[in-house]
């Protein structure tokens, strides 16, 4: 079974309130076995518009990735994130080759 990945590019407008997003999202991430592969850190925007925070999260399956996003726990966190940050997020299936 192919793994699922969240790929997010974020500009945080309110770092203090963003901490509320992180703590609110944590139970969903724990419930669905999220593994953070990249979170913040140095980056180089090679093409297109870069964002200040880039995140890659791995899940055991595409179903887990989607279920986490659609969970009540994450939807509560998402509401906070949308108030304090601008983001693009993609959920994609990993390569099984």
mmCIF file of C-alpha atoms in Angstrom:
data_model
loop_
_atom_site.group_PDB
_atom_site.id
_atom_site.type_symbol
_atom_site.label_atom_id
_atom_site.label_comp_id
_atom_site.label_asym_id
_atom_site.label_seq_id
_atom_site.Cartn_x
_atom_site.Cartn_y
_atom_site.Cartn_z
ATOM 1 C CA UNK A 1 0.000 0.000 0.000
ATOM 2 C CA UNK A 2 1.340 3.422 -0.956
ATOM 3 C CA UNK A 3 1.946 5.941 1.787
ATOM 4 C CA UNK A 4 0.137 9.279 1.880
ATOM 5 C CA UNK A 5 1.809 12.660 2.258
ATOM 6 C CA UNK A 6 0.733 16.134 3.249
ATOM 7 C CA UNK A 7 2.817 18.826 1.591
ATOM 8 C CA UNK A 8 2.176 22.319 2.935
ATOM 9 C CA UNK A 9 3.669 25.728 2.196
ATOM 10 C CA UNK A 10 2.786 28.300 4.846
ATOM 11 C CA UNK A 11 3.333 31.963 5.688
ATOM 12 C CA UNK A 12 2.509 32.494 9.363
ATOM 13 C CA UNK A 13 1.033 35.922 10.130
ATOM 14 C CA UNK A 14 0.667 35.446 13.901
ATOM 15 C CA UNK A 15 3.363 33.165 15.377
ATOM 16 C CA UNK A 16 1.845 33.167 18.877
ATOM 17 C CA UNK A 17 -1.585 32.011 17.682
ATOM 18 C CA UNK A 18 0.029 29.536 15.278
ATOM 19 C CA UNK A 19 1.139 27.672 18.401
ATOM 20 C CA UNK A 20 -2.594 27.139 19.125
ATOM 21 C CA UNK A 21 -2.951 25.515 15.694
ATOM 22 C CA UNK A 22 -0.022 23.198 16.396
ATOM 23 C CA UNK A 23 -1.350 22.093 19.791
ATOM 24 C CA UNK A 24 -4.903 21.652 18.474
ATOM 25 C CA UNK A 25 -3.710 19.576 15.489
ATOM 26 C CA UNK A 26 -1.478 17.308 17.603
ATOM 27 C CA UNK A 27 -4.202 14.791 18.639
ATOM 28 C CA UNK A 28 -5.181 14.241 14.993
ATOM 29 C CA UNK A 29 -1.558 13.746 13.979
ATOM 30 C CA UNK A 30 -1.041 11.259 16.799
ATOM 31 C CA UNK A 31 -4.287 9.400 16.042
ATOM 32 C CA UNK A 32 -3.401 8.909 12.372
ATOM 33 C CA UNK A 33 0.301 8.157 12.845
ATOM 34 C CA UNK A 34 1.709 11.310 11.228
ATOM 35 C CA UNK A 35 5.480 11.325 10.780
ATOM 36 C CA UNK A 36 6.999 14.757 10.164
ATOM 37 C CA UNK A 37 9.702 14.470 7.508
ATOM 38 C CA UNK A 38 10.308 18.207 7.140
ATOM 39 C CA UNK A 39 8.991 21.116 9.184
ATOM 40 C CA UNK A 40 10.336 24.622 8.855
ATOM 41 C CA UNK A 41 14.073 24.879 8.412
ATOM 42 C CA UNK A 42 16.263 26.308 5.699
ATOM 43 C CA UNK A 43 14.894 26.155 2.169
ATOM 44 C CA UNK A 44 15.661 27.481 -1.295
ATOM 45 C CA UNK A 45 12.707 28.521 -3.457
ATOM 46 C CA UNK A 46 14.028 27.508 -6.860
ATOM 47 C CA UNK A 47 10.909 28.253 -8.922
ATOM 48 C CA UNK A 48 7.654 30.003 -8.128
ATOM 49 C CA UNK A 49 6.694 31.789 -4.928
ATOM 50 C CA UNK A 50 8.334 30.428 -1.801
ATOM 51 C CA UNK A 51 6.648 30.426 1.596
ATOM 52 C CA UNK A 52 8.459 30.861 4.890
ATOM 53 C CA UNK A 53 7.423 27.476 6.323
ATOM 54 C CA UNK A 54 7.383 24.199 4.396
ATOM 55 C CA UNK A 55 6.107 20.936 5.848
ATOM 56 C CA UNK A 56 6.083 17.319 4.645
ATOM 57 C CA UNK A 57 4.143 14.785 6.727
ATOM 58 C CA UNK A 58 4.077 11.054 5.998
ATOM 59 C CA UNK A 59 1.170 8.729 6.777
ATOM 60 C CA UNK A 60 1.019 4.937 6.452
ATOM 61 C CA UNK A 61 -1.589 5.263 3.675
ATOM 62 C CA UNK A 62 -3.462 7.771 1.548
ATOM 63 C CA UNK A 63 -6.584 6.872 3.550
ATOM 64 C CA UNK A 64 -4.871 7.835 6.822
ATOM 65 C CA UNK A 65 -3.676 11.116 5.297
ATOM 66 C CA UNK A 66 -7.178 12.001 4.092
ATOM 67 C CA UNK A 67 -8.892 10.785 7.267
ATOM 68 C CA UNK A 68 -6.554 12.908 9.380
ATOM 69 C CA UNK A 69 -7.305 16.005 7.315
ATOM 70 C CA UNK A 70 -11.063 15.376 7.449
ATOM 71 C CA UNK A 71 -11.130 14.500 11.171
ATOM 72 C CA UNK A 72 -12.985 16.730 13.598
ATOM 73 C CA UNK A 73 -9.723 17.271 15.489
ATOM 74 C CA UNK A 74 -7.873 18.570 12.453
ATOM 75 C CA UNK A 75 -10.800 20.641 11.189
ATOM 76 C CA UNK A 76 -10.766 22.516 14.525
ATOM 77 C CA UNK A 77 -7.039 23.150 14.070
ATOM 78 C CA UNK A 78 -7.515 24.157 10.432
ATOM 79 C CA UNK A 79 -9.975 26.866 11.483
ATOM 80 C CA UNK A 80 -7.262 28.373 13.701
ATOM 81 C CA UNK A 81 -4.599 28.054 10.984
ATOM 82 C CA UNK A 82 -6.762 29.829 8.448
ATOM 83 C CA UNK A 83 -7.086 32.796 10.811
ATOM 84 C CA UNK A 84 -3.347 33.150 11.431
ATOM 85 C CA UNK A 85 -1.585 31.885 8.293
ATOM 86 C CA UNK A 86 -1.777 31.674 4.505
ATOM 87 C CA UNK A 87 -1.141 28.228 3.093
ATOM 88 C CA UNK A 88 -1.313 25.854 0.191
ATOM 89 C CA UNK A 89 -1.682 22.182 1.031
ATOM 90 C CA UNK A 90 -1.611 19.093 -1.141
ATOM 91 C CA UNK A 91 -2.267 15.523 -0.077
ATOM 92 C CA UNK A 92 -0.688 12.998 -2.387
ATOM 93 C CA UNK A 93 -0.018 9.311 -2.698
ATOM 94 C CA UNK A 94 3.573 8.134 -2.483
ATOM 95 C CA UNK A 95 5.420 6.195 -5.133
ATOM 96 C CA UNK A 96 5.511 2.431 -4.657
ATOM 97 C CA UNK A 97 8.273 1.652 -7.132
#
